Coordinates of C-alpha atoms in Angstrom, one line a residue:
Chain A
M1 CA -1.3 41.6 45.8
S2 CA -1.8 45.3 46.1
L3 CA -1.8 46.8 49.6
L4 CA -3.4 50.1 50.4
V5 CA -2.8 52.1 53.6
V6 CA -4.5 55.3 54.6
G7 CA -3.3 57.0 57.7
S8 CA -1.3 59.7 59.3
V9 CA 2.0 61.0 58.1
A10 CA 3.8 62.9 60.8
L11 CA 6.8 64.7 62.2
D12 CA 7.4 63.4 65.7
S13 CA 9.3 64.7 68.6
V14 CA 10.2 61.9 71.0
Q15 CA 11.7 62.0 74.4
T16 CA 12.9 58.8 76.0
P17 CA 14.6 58.5 79.4
D18 CA 18.0 58.7 77.6
E19 CA 17.6 60.8 74.5
R20 CA 15.4 63.2 72.6
R21 CA 14.8 63.6 68.8
D22 CA 12.9 66.4 67.2
D23 CA 10.8 66.5 64.0
V24 CA 11.7 63.0 62.9
L25 CA 9.7 61.0 60.4
G26 CA 6.6 59.3 61.8
G27 CA 2.9 58.7 61.4
S28 CA 0.9 55.5 61.2
A29 CA 0.9 55.2 57.4
V30 CA 4.6 55.7 57.2
Y31 CA 5.5 53.1 59.8
F32 CA 3.0 50.8 58.2
S33 CA 4.4 51.3 54.6
V34 CA 8.0 50.8 55.6
A35 CA 7.2 47.7 57.6
A36 CA 5.1 46.3 54.8
S37 CA 7.8 47.0 52.2
F38 CA 9.7 43.9 53.3
F39 CA 6.8 41.9 51.8
A40 CA 4.8 44.0 49.4
P41 CA 4.9 47.6 48.1
A42 CA 2.2 49.8 49.7
L43 CA 0.0 52.4 48.1
L44 CA 0.0 55.2 50.6
V45 CA -2.7 57.8 51.1
G46 CA -2.1 60.6 53.6
V47 CA -1.7 64.3 53.9
V48 CA 1.3 66.6 54.7
G49 CA 2.0 70.3 54.7
E50 CA 4.5 72.4 52.7
D51 CA 7.0 71.9 55.5
W52 CA 7.3 68.2 54.6
P53 CA 10.9 67.3 53.7
A54 CA 11.1 65.9 50.1
Q55 CA 13.7 63.4 51.3
H56 CA 11.1 61.5 53.2
T57 CA 9.0 61.0 50.1
E58 CA 12.1 59.9 48.2
M59 CA 13.0 57.4 50.9
L60 CA 9.5 55.9 50.7
Q61 CA 9.7 55.7 47.0
K62 CA 13.0 53.9 47.2
L63 CA 11.1 51.3 49.2
R64 CA 8.7 50.9 46.4
V65 CA 5.9 52.8 48.3
D66 CA 3.6 54.5 45.9
T67 CA 3.3 58.0 47.2
S68 CA 1.0 59.4 44.5
G69 CA -1.8 59.4 47.1
L70 CA 0.1 61.7 49.4
Q71 CA -1.7 65.1 49.3
V72 CA 0.5 68.2 49.9
I73 CA -1.5 71.1 51.2
P74 CA -0.1 74.4 50.0
G75 CA 0.6 76.7 53.0
G76 CA -0.3 73.8 55.4
K77 CA 1.8 72.3 58.1
T78 CA 2.4 68.6 58.6
F79 CA 0.8 66.8 61.6
R80 CA 3.1 66.9 64.6
W81 CA 3.2 64.7 67.7
T82 CA 5.3 65.1 70.7
G83 CA 5.6 62.3 73.3
K84 CA 7.6 61.2 76.2
Y85 CA 8.2 57.6 77.3
L86 CA 8.2 56.6 80.9
P87 CA 11.2 54.7 82.2
N88 CA 9.5 51.3 81.5
M89 CA 9.5 52.3 77.8
N90 CA 6.0 50.8 77.4
D91 CA 3.9 53.7 78.7
R92 CA 4.0 57.1 77.3
E93 CA 2.6 60.6 77.7
T94 CA 1.5 62.7 74.7
L95 CA 2.9 66.1 75.4
E96 CA 1.7 68.0 72.3
V97 CA -0.5 67.3 69.3
H98 CA -0.8 69.7 66.4
L99 CA -3.2 68.2 63.9
N100 CA -2.5 70.9 61.3
V101 CA -3.3 69.5 57.8
L102 CA -4.7 66.3 59.3
E103 CA -7.7 68.3 60.7
Q104 CA -9.2 68.7 57.2
F105 CA -7.9 65.4 55.9
N106 CA -10.3 64.0 53.3
P107 CA -9.0 60.7 52.1
K108 CA -9.1 60.6 48.3
L109 CA -7.9 57.4 46.6
P110 CA -6.2 57.9 43.2
E111 CA -8.1 55.9 40.6
N112 CA -5.5 53.1 40.4
F113 CA -5.6 52.7 44.2
R114 CA -9.3 51.8 44.3
K115 CA -8.8 48.2 43.2
S116 CA -6.4 47.5 46.0
K117 CA -7.0 44.0 47.3
F118 CA -5.7 44.5 50.8
V119 CA -6.7 47.6 52.6
F120 CA -5.5 49.0 55.9
L121 CA -7.3 51.9 57.6
G122 CA -4.8 53.5 59.9
N123 CA -6.1 55.2 63.0
D124 CA -8.4 58.0 61.9
S125 CA -12.1 59.0 62.5
P126 CA -14.5 56.2 61.6
I127 CA -16.1 58.7 59.2
N128 CA -12.9 59.0 57.2
Q129 CA -12.3 55.3 57.5
M130 CA -15.7 54.6 55.9
K131 CA -14.9 57.1 53.2
V132 CA -12.0 55.0 52.3
L133 CA -14.2 51.8 52.3
D134 CA -16.6 53.6 50.0
Q135 CA -13.8 54.1 47.5
A136 CA -11.8 50.9 47.9
D137 CA -14.4 48.8 46.1
G138 CA -12.1 46.2 44.8
R139 CA -10.9 45.0 48.2
L140 CA -10.7 41.4 49.4
L141 CA -9.7 42.3 53.0
A142 CA -10.1 45.5 55.0
V143 CA -8.4 45.8 58.4
A144 CA -8.7 48.9 60.6
D145 CA -7.0 50.4 63.6
T146 CA -8.8 52.8 66.0
M147 CA -8.1 54.6 69.3
D148 CA -9.7 55.8 72.5
L149 CA -10.6 59.2 71.0
W150 CA -13.0 57.7 68.5
I151 CA -14.3 55.2 71.1
N152 CA -15.2 58.2 73.3
I153 CA -16.5 60.7 70.8
Q154 CA -17.7 58.9 67.7
R155 CA -19.0 55.6 69.1
D156 CA -22.0 55.3 66.8
K157 CA -19.9 55.9 63.7
L158 CA -17.2 53.5 65.0
D159 CA -19.9 50.8 65.6
E160 CA -21.0 51.3 62.0
M161 CA -17.4 51.1 60.7
L162 CA -16.9 47.9 62.6
T163 CA -19.7 46.1 60.7
R164 CA -17.9 47.0 57.4
I165 CA -14.4 45.7 58.0
D166 CA -12.9 42.2 58.2
G167 CA -10.4 42.8 60.9
L168 CA -9.7 45.3 63.7
V169 CA -6.3 45.9 65.3
L170 CA -6.3 47.8 68.6
N171 CA -4.4 48.2 71.9
D172 CA -5.3 46.4 75.1
S173 CA -6.5 49.5 76.8
E174 CA -8.7 50.4 73.8
A175 CA -10.2 46.9 73.8
K176 CA -11.1 47.3 77.5
L177 CA -12.6 50.7 76.8
L178 CA -14.6 49.6 73.8
T179 CA -16.1 46.6 75.6
G180 CA -16.0 47.6 79.3
D181 CA -14.4 44.2 80.0
E182 CA -11.1 44.0 81.8
N183 CA -10.4 40.4 80.7
L184 CA -8.7 40.6 77.3
V185 CA -9.8 37.2 76.1
R186 CA -13.4 38.1 76.7
A187 CA -12.8 41.7 75.4
G188 CA -11.3 40.4 72.1
H189 CA -14.3 38.2 71.4
K190 CA -16.7 41.0 72.3
V191 CA -15.1 43.3 69.8
R192 CA -15.3 40.5 67.3
E193 CA -19.0 40.2 67.9
M194 CA -19.3 43.9 67.0
G195 CA -18.5 43.1 63.4
P196 CA -15.0 42.2 62.4
K197 CA -14.3 38.5 61.5
F198 CA -11.0 38.8 63.4
V199 CA -9.6 41.0 66.1
V200 CA -6.0 41.6 67.1
I201 CA -5.2 43.1 70.5
K202 CA -1.8 44.6 70.7
K203 CA -0.2 44.4 74.2
G204 CA 3.0 46.4 73.6
E205 CA 6.0 44.7 75.2
H206 CA 3.8 41.7 76.0
G207 CA 3.0 40.8 72.3
A208 CA -0.4 40.4 70.7
M209 CA -3.6 38.3 70.8
F210 CA -5.7 37.0 68.0
F211 CA -9.4 36.3 68.0
S212 CA -11.6 34.7 65.4
E213 CA -14.7 32.6 65.7
H214 CA -12.7 29.5 66.0
E215 CA -9.3 30.7 67.3
T216 CA -7.9 32.4 70.3
Y217 CA -4.2 32.8 70.7
V218 CA -1.4 34.9 72.1
M219 CA 2.0 35.5 70.7
P220 CA 4.6 37.2 72.9
A221 CA 6.8 40.1 71.8
Y222 CA 10.3 39.2 70.7
P223 CA 12.5 39.9 73.7
T224 CA 14.5 43.0 73.1
A225 CA 17.2 44.2 75.4
Q226 CA 17.7 47.6 73.8
V227 CA 14.4 49.4 73.4
V228 CA 15.4 52.8 72.1
D229 CA 12.1 54.2 70.9
P230 CA 8.8 52.2 70.9
T231 CA 7.0 54.8 68.6
G232 CA 5.5 53.2 65.7
A233 CA 5.8 49.6 67.0
G234 CA 2.0 49.0 66.7
D235 CA 1.9 50.4 63.1
S236 CA 4.9 48.4 62.1
F237 CA 3.2 45.3 63.5
A238 CA 0.2 46.0 61.4
G239 CA 2.4 46.8 58.4
G240 CA 4.4 43.5 58.7
M241 CA 1.2 41.6 59.2
M242 CA -0.7 43.1 56.3
G243 CA 2.4 43.1 54.1
Y244 CA 2.8 39.4 54.5
L245 CA -0.9 38.8 53.8
A246 CA -0.6 40.9 50.6
E247 CA 2.5 39.0 49.6
R248 CA 0.8 35.6 50.2
G249 CA -2.4 36.9 48.6
D250 CA -4.6 35.1 51.1
F251 CA -5.8 35.4 54.7
S252 CA -6.4 31.8 55.7
P253 CA -6.0 31.1 59.5
K254 CA -2.5 29.7 58.8
S255 CA -1.5 32.8 56.8
L256 CA -3.0 35.1 59.5
K257 CA -0.9 33.4 62.2
T258 CA 2.3 33.7 60.3
A259 CA 1.4 37.3 59.5
M260 CA 1.0 37.9 63.2
A261 CA 4.5 36.5 63.8
Y262 CA 6.0 38.6 61.1
G263 CA 4.2 41.7 62.5
I264 CA 5.8 41.0 65.9
V265 CA 9.2 40.5 64.4
V266 CA 9.2 43.6 62.3
A267 CA 7.9 45.7 65.3
S268 CA 10.9 44.3 67.3
F269 CA 13.3 45.9 64.8
T270 CA 11.4 49.2 64.9
V271 CA 11.9 49.8 68.6
E272 CA 15.7 49.3 68.3
D273 CA 16.2 52.9 67.1
F274 CA 14.4 56.2 66.7
S275 CA 11.9 56.8 64.0
L276 CA 12.3 54.5 60.9
E277 CA 16.1 54.3 61.4
R278 CA 16.3 50.6 62.1
L279 CA 13.8 49.5 59.6
K280 CA 15.7 51.4 56.9
Q281 CA 18.9 49.5 57.8
I282 CA 17.6 46.0 57.5
R283 CA 16.5 43.7 54.7
R284 CA 14.1 40.8 54.3
A285 CA 16.7 38.3 55.2
D286 CA 17.1 40.0 58.6
V287 CA 13.4 39.7 59.2
D288 CA 13.4 36.1 58.1
R289 CA 16.3 35.3 60.3
R290 CA 14.6 36.8 63.4
L291 CA 11.3 35.1 62.5
E292 CA 13.2 31.8 62.6
E293 CA 14.6 32.6 66.0
Y294 CA 11.2 33.6 67.2
Q295 CA 9.7 30.4 65.9
Q296 CA 12.5 28.4 67.7
M297 CA 11.8 30.4 70.9
L298 CA 8.2 29.2 70.9
T299 CA 9.1 25.6 70.1
F300 CA 9.3 23.0 73.0
Chain B
M1 CA 13.1 11.9 91.4
S2 CA 12.3 13.3 94.8
L3 CA 11.1 16.9 95.0
L4 CA 11.3 19.0 98.2
V5 CA 9.4 22.2 98.8
V6 CA 9.8 24.5 101.8
G7 CA 7.5 27.4 102.0
S8 CA 4.4 29.0 103.5
V9 CA 1.2 27.2 104.4
A10 CA -1.7 29.6 104.8
L11 CA -5.3 30.4 105.3
D12 CA -6.2 33.1 102.8
S13 CA -9.1 35.5 102.5
V14 CA -9.5 36.7 99.0
Q15 CA -11.7 39.4 97.6
T16 CA -12.2 39.7 93.9
P17 CA -14.5 42.2 92.1
D18 CA -17.2 39.5 92.1
E19 CA -16.8 37.4 95.2
R20 CA -15.1 36.9 98.5
R21 CA -13.8 33.7 100.2
D22 CA -12.5 33.6 103.8
D23 CA -10.0 31.3 105.4
V24 CA -9.4 29.1 102.3
L25 CA -6.4 26.9 101.8
G26 CA -3.4 28.7 100.5
G27 CA 0.3 29.3 100.9
S28 CA 3.2 28.9 98.5
A29 CA 4.2 25.4 99.5
V30 CA 0.6 24.2 99.2
Y31 CA 0.0 25.6 95.7
F32 CA 3.5 24.3 94.7
S33 CA 2.8 20.8 96.0
V34 CA -0.6 20.4 94.5
A35 CA 0.7 21.7 91.1
A36 CA 3.7 19.4 91.3
S37 CA 1.5 16.4 92.2
F38 CA 0.5 16.0 88.5
F39 CA 4.1 15.0 87.9
A40 CA 5.9 14.0 91.1
P41 CA 4.9 13.7 94.7
A42 CA 6.4 16.5 96.8
L43 CA 8.0 16.4 100.2
L44 CA 6.5 19.5 102.0
V45 CA 8.1 21.4 104.8
G46 CA 6.2 24.2 106.5
V47 CA 4.5 25.3 109.6
V48 CA 0.9 25.7 110.8
G49 CA -0.9 26.4 114.0
E50 CA -3.4 24.5 116.0
D51 CA -6.2 26.0 114.0
W52 CA -5.1 24.2 110.9
P53 CA -8.0 22.0 109.6
A54 CA -6.9 18.4 109.4
Q55 CA -8.8 18.0 106.2
H56 CA -6.2 20.1 104.3
T57 CA -3.4 17.7 105.4
E58 CA -5.6 14.8 104.3
M59 CA -6.2 16.3 100.9
L60 CA -2.5 16.8 100.4
Q61 CA -1.7 13.3 101.5
K62 CA -4.3 12.0 99.0
L63 CA -2.2 13.7 96.3
R64 CA 0.8 11.8 97.5
V65 CA 2.3 14.9 99.2
D66 CA 4.5 13.8 102.1
T67 CA 3.4 16.1 105.0
S68 CA 5.7 14.7 107.6
G69 CA 7.7 17.9 107.4
L70 CA 4.7 20.0 108.3
Q71 CA 5.3 21.4 111.8
V72 CA 2.2 22.0 113.9
I73 CA 2.8 24.6 116.7
P74 CA 0.8 23.9 119.8
G75 CA -1.2 27.0 120.7
G76 CA -0.1 28.7 117.5
K77 CA -2.1 30.2 114.7
T78 CA -1.6 29.5 111.0
F79 CA -0.3 32.3 108.8
R80 CA -3.1 34.4 107.3
W81 CA -3.1 36.6 104.3
T82 CA -6.0 38.8 103.1
G83 CA -5.9 40.3 99.7
K84 CA -8.1 42.2 97.2
Y85 CA -7.8 42.0 93.4
L86 CA -8.3 45.0 91.3
P87 CA -10.7 44.8 88.4
N88 CA -7.9 43.8 85.9
M89 CA -7.4 40.7 88.1
N90 CA -3.7 41.0 87.6
D91 CA -2.9 43.6 90.3
R92 CA -3.7 43.1 93.9
E93 CA -3.6 44.8 97.3
T94 CA -2.6 43.0 100.4
L95 CA -5.1 44.1 103.1
E96 CA -3.8 42.1 106.0
V97 CA -0.9 39.8 106.9
H98 CA -0.8 37.9 110.1
L99 CA 2.5 36.0 110.1
N100 CA 1.5 34.1 113.3
V101 CA 3.5 30.8 113.4
L102 CA 5.5 31.8 110.3
E103 CA 7.3 34.4 112.3
Q104 CA 9.3 31.9 114.2
F105 CA 9.5 29.3 111.4
N106 CA 12.7 27.4 111.5
P107 CA 12.8 25.0 108.6
K108 CA 13.8 21.5 109.7
L109 CA 14.1 18.8 107.1
P110 CA 13.1 15.3 108.3
E111 CA 16.0 13.0 107.8
N112 CA 14.6 11.3 104.7
F113 CA 14.0 14.7 103.1
R114 CA 17.6 15.7 103.1
K115 CA 18.5 13.6 100.1
S116 CA 15.9 15.3 97.9
K117 CA 17.3 15.7 94.4
F118 CA 15.1 18.7 93.4
V119 CA 14.6 21.4 95.9
F120 CA 12.3 24.5 95.8
L121 CA 12.8 27.3 98.3
G122 CA 9.4 29.1 98.4
N123 CA 9.4 32.7 99.2
D124 CA 10.9 33.1 102.7
S125 CA 13.8 35.1 104.2
P126 CA 17.1 34.3 102.5
I127 CA 18.4 33.2 105.9
N128 CA 15.8 30.5 106.2
Q129 CA 16.3 29.6 102.5
M130 CA 20.0 29.0 103.2
K131 CA 19.2 26.9 106.3
V132 CA 17.3 24.6 103.9
L133 CA 20.3 24.5 101.5
D134 CA 22.5 23.6 104.5
Q135 CA 20.3 20.6 105.2
A136 CA 19.4 19.5 101.6
D137 CA 22.9 18.2 100.9
G138 CA 21.8 15.6 98.4
R139 CA 20.3 18.1 95.9
L140 CA 21.0 18.1 92.2
L141 CA 19.0 21.3 91.5
A142 CA 17.9 24.1 93.9
V143 CA 15.5 26.8 92.7
A144 CA 14.3 29.7 94.9
D145 CA 11.6 32.3 94.8
T146 CA 11.9 35.6 96.6
M147 CA 10.0 38.9 97.0
D148 CA 10.4 42.7 97.4
L149 CA 10.5 42.5 101.2
W150 CA 13.8 40.5 101.2
I151 CA 15.2 42.6 98.4
N152 CA 14.6 45.7 100.5
I153 CA 15.5 44.5 104.0
Q154 CA 18.0 41.5 103.6
R155 CA 19.8 42.4 100.4
D156 CA 23.2 41.1 101.6
K157 CA 21.8 37.7 102.7
L158 CA 19.8 37.5 99.5
D159 CA 22.9 38.2 97.4
E160 CA 24.6 35.3 99.3
M161 CA 21.7 33.0 98.8
L162 CA 21.7 33.8 95.0
T163 CA 25.2 32.4 94.7
R164 CA 24.1 29.1 96.2
I165 CA 21.2 28.2 94.0
D166 CA 20.8 27.0 90.5
G167 CA 17.7 28.9 89.5
L168 CA 15.6 31.9 90.7
V169 CA 12.0 32.5 90.0
L170 CA 10.7 36.0 90.6
N171 CA 8.0 38.5 89.5
D172 CA 8.7 41.2 86.9
S173 CA 8.4 44.0 89.5
E174 CA 10.9 42.1 91.8
A175 CA 13.4 41.7 88.9
K176 CA 13.2 45.4 88.2
L177 CA 13.6 46.2 91.9
L178 CA 16.5 43.8 92.3
T179 CA 18.5 45.1 89.3
G180 CA 17.3 48.7 89.0
D181 CA 16.7 47.9 85.3
E182 CA 13.2 48.5 83.8
N183 CA 14.0 46.4 80.7
L184 CA 13.1 42.8 81.6
V185 CA 15.5 41.2 79.2
R186 CA 18.4 43.1 80.7
A187 CA 17.1 42.6 84.2
G188 CA 16.8 38.8 83.7
H189 CA 20.4 38.5 82.7
K190 CA 21.5 40.8 85.4
V191 CA 19.9 38.6 88.0
R192 CA 21.5 35.6 86.4
E193 CA 24.9 37.3 86.8
M194 CA 24.2 37.5 90.5
G195 CA 24.6 33.7 90.8
P196 CA 21.8 31.5 89.5
K197 CA 22.5 29.6 86.3
F198 CA 18.9 30.4 85.2
V199 CA 16.3 32.9 86.0
V200 CA 12.6 32.9 85.4
I201 CA 10.7 36.1 85.4
K202 CA 6.9 35.7 86.0
K203 CA 4.8 38.3 84.3
G204 CA 1.3 37.3 85.6
E205 CA -1.2 37.4 82.8
H206 CA 1.6 38.0 80.3
G207 CA 3.4 34.7 80.9
A208 CA 7.0 34.1 81.8
M209 CA 10.6 34.7 80.6
F210 CA 13.5 32.4 80.8
F211 CA 17.2 33.4 81.0
S212 CA 20.3 31.3 80.9
E213 CA 23.8 32.0 79.6
H214 CA 22.8 30.9 76.1
E215 CA 19.1 31.3 76.1
T216 CA 16.5 34.1 76.3
Y217 CA 12.9 33.3 75.7
V218 CA 9.4 34.4 76.5
M219 CA 6.3 32.2 76.8
P220 CA 2.9 33.8 76.9
A221 CA 0.3 32.9 79.5
Y222 CA -2.5 30.5 78.3
P223 CA -5.4 32.8 77.4
T224 CA -8.1 32.5 80.0
A225 CA -11.5 34.0 79.7
Q226 CA -12.6 33.3 83.2
V227 CA -10.0 34.4 85.8
V228 CA -11.8 33.8 89.1
D229 CA -8.9 34.1 91.5
P230 CA -5.2 34.5 90.5
T231 CA -3.9 33.7 94.0
G232 CA -1.2 31.0 93.8
A233 CA -0.7 31.2 90.1
G234 CA 3.0 31.9 90.5
D235 CA 3.5 29.1 93.0
S236 CA 1.5 26.7 90.8
F237 CA 3.7 27.7 87.9
A238 CA 6.8 26.9 90.0
G239 CA 5.2 23.6 91.1
G240 CA 4.3 22.5 87.6
M241 CA 7.8 23.5 86.4
M242 CA 9.7 21.7 89.2
G243 CA 7.3 18.8 89.2
Y244 CA 8.0 18.1 85.6
L245 CA 11.7 18.4 86.1
A246 CA 11.6 16.0 89.0
E247 CA 9.5 13.6 86.9
R248 CA 12.0 13.8 84.1
G249 CA 14.9 13.6 86.4
D250 CA 17.0 16.2 84.5
F251 CA 17.2 19.9 83.8
S252 CA 18.6 20.1 80.3
P253 CA 17.6 23.2 78.3
K254 CA 15.0 21.1 76.5
S255 CA 13.5 19.8 79.8
L256 CA 13.5 23.3 81.3
K257 CA 11.6 24.7 78.3
T258 CA 8.9 22.0 78.5
A259 CA 8.9 22.5 82.3
M260 CA 8.2 26.3 81.7
A261 CA 5.3 25.4 79.4
Y262 CA 3.8 22.9 82.0
G263 CA 4.2 25.5 84.7
I264 CA 2.2 28.0 82.6
V265 CA -0.5 25.5 81.8
V266 CA -0.9 24.3 85.4
A267 CA -1.1 28.0 86.5
S268 CA -3.8 28.6 84.0
F269 CA -6.0 26.0 85.7
T270 CA -5.3 27.5 89.2
V271 CA -6.8 30.9 88.3
E272 CA -10.1 29.3 87.1
D273 CA -11.4 29.0 90.7
F274 CA -10.6 30.0 94.2
S275 CA -7.9 28.4 96.3
L276 CA -6.9 24.9 95.1
E277 CA -10.4 24.1 93.9
R278 CA -9.7 23.8 90.2
L279 CA -6.4 21.9 90.6
K280 CA -8.2 19.4 92.8
Q281 CA -10.7 18.7 90.1
I282 CA -8.4 18.0 87.2
R283 CA -6.0 15.2 86.3
R284 CA -2.8 14.8 84.4
A285 CA -4.7 14.1 81.2
D286 CA -6.4 17.6 81.5
V287 CA -3.0 19.2 81.9
D288 CA -1.5 17.3 79.0
R289 CA -4.5 18.2 76.8
R290 CA -4.1 21.9 77.5
L291 CA -0.3 21.6 77.0
E292 CA -1.0 20.3 73.6
E293 CA -3.4 23.2 72.8
Y294 CA -0.8 25.6 74.1
Q295 CA 1.9 24.1 71.9
Q296 CA -0.5 24.3 69.0
M297 CA -1.2 27.9 69.8
L298 CA 2.5 28.7 69.5
T299 CA 3.0 26.9 66.3
F300 CA 2.9 28.7 63.0

């Protein structure tokens, strides 16, 4: 079934303890779309500037991503993020953020995107996220991401948005901030009580937790010896998860659990190289093979 | 099969964000023995002072722990540890350590302990740990714990000890310190290359990782909404793991994996109350029920 993603499209500069890459392809909607593409083509809505290299759009199109919702702002500059990873490769510092065209981003869904059944609201202001919900009136499932910024400065709008979505995906530190609870199990359920029917807490190298009214579970990250660049792991997780659900066409507890596992596995590929490099090299069979290994790993 | 544990026996004072308990039963060998008691009775070797309450020994004996290796030093004082947990309940500060009788501890195995098949060397100096290995000459499997102190001050002895054991259990931060590698997957295998045939890295609230020549896997912690006191979780994990192996009487890859799961489940009970309170309340059936839930949680 159709899968819509609205989120950032970026040029990232990333510094790890070993290497540095400048102006590489990034952004939540891009990681999401490429991760989802193993399962279902995504309809992408985002914004870039005139400096956006056409090759990135072509790459996305080759992966069956519909880029007709990608707004190009004449004279504008693409959103840029510069970050530096600490030696543990799990924590990072944001060194520079240039919102550029993202500052005035007003999500507009092309007519044929409005009937999307599966909708993912990448990290953006809750106001923008609700604008998408207003337009995506054919949806069966809406899942959103958020971040500390919106928890801190647009809490009332965020609270409103939370009552309108089916699922929320957020980081452990964000779940703690949103609920004031340091215990992630309690925090997960407290977030769920704010509106979404299910909540996923991402724990970086420690995996992810799932919360619904009747279920609480944790899935570890796939153990990776060579973490080259963790950027986009969380968005790849969401893309793998939502892509699988869109492929299945349902979001039963069983499908959601397998979707979590696929999300974890796809994210484990993302971190093996900079930017989208690793995801571009692999195919569905590689994802399935690792999923099987992962499943084996958890069987005793 | 017989299970020997040599380690600390302590009176702990624990401060959590909500509560404080003074002079409660603790120590690695005690948590280990009680956790193991669901599976196999332990033979305990340790040392206490004259201030040691007899009721603790009686409690251990009721759980079929053989306390004939518990040395009581006349005029001596029992080892005391005082610690404070941070609001996340995963990190802690040690406020006070009084080694007392532990300072001169010289592990002596009663004659009938020497033929123990399964041996656990609780966290102690590698010199003392090797004294135990010298005496436990009927062992099939020797597993040790260690800590940052010995990594920092007795590295050569620790290296020697590592070549004489079959398995090592240590914390994530200790694995990083021991190998100088921030990636836990690499660190685990590097520790393994120092001698032990298998290595278990404990990650606190994030579970545990297992490394052998042919296997690398991660198991998440059981999600617990009410963490009251995490003290002893790591030792309970080791006790559950070794207890199950001793019960099985083997340490095949399959048994080791189930043992890891049992360790995680027993540890999840330990943190639900102070000291040994929770473990004393439950029975094997409770452990098995949670193991089943845990197994279900990891199945997709």
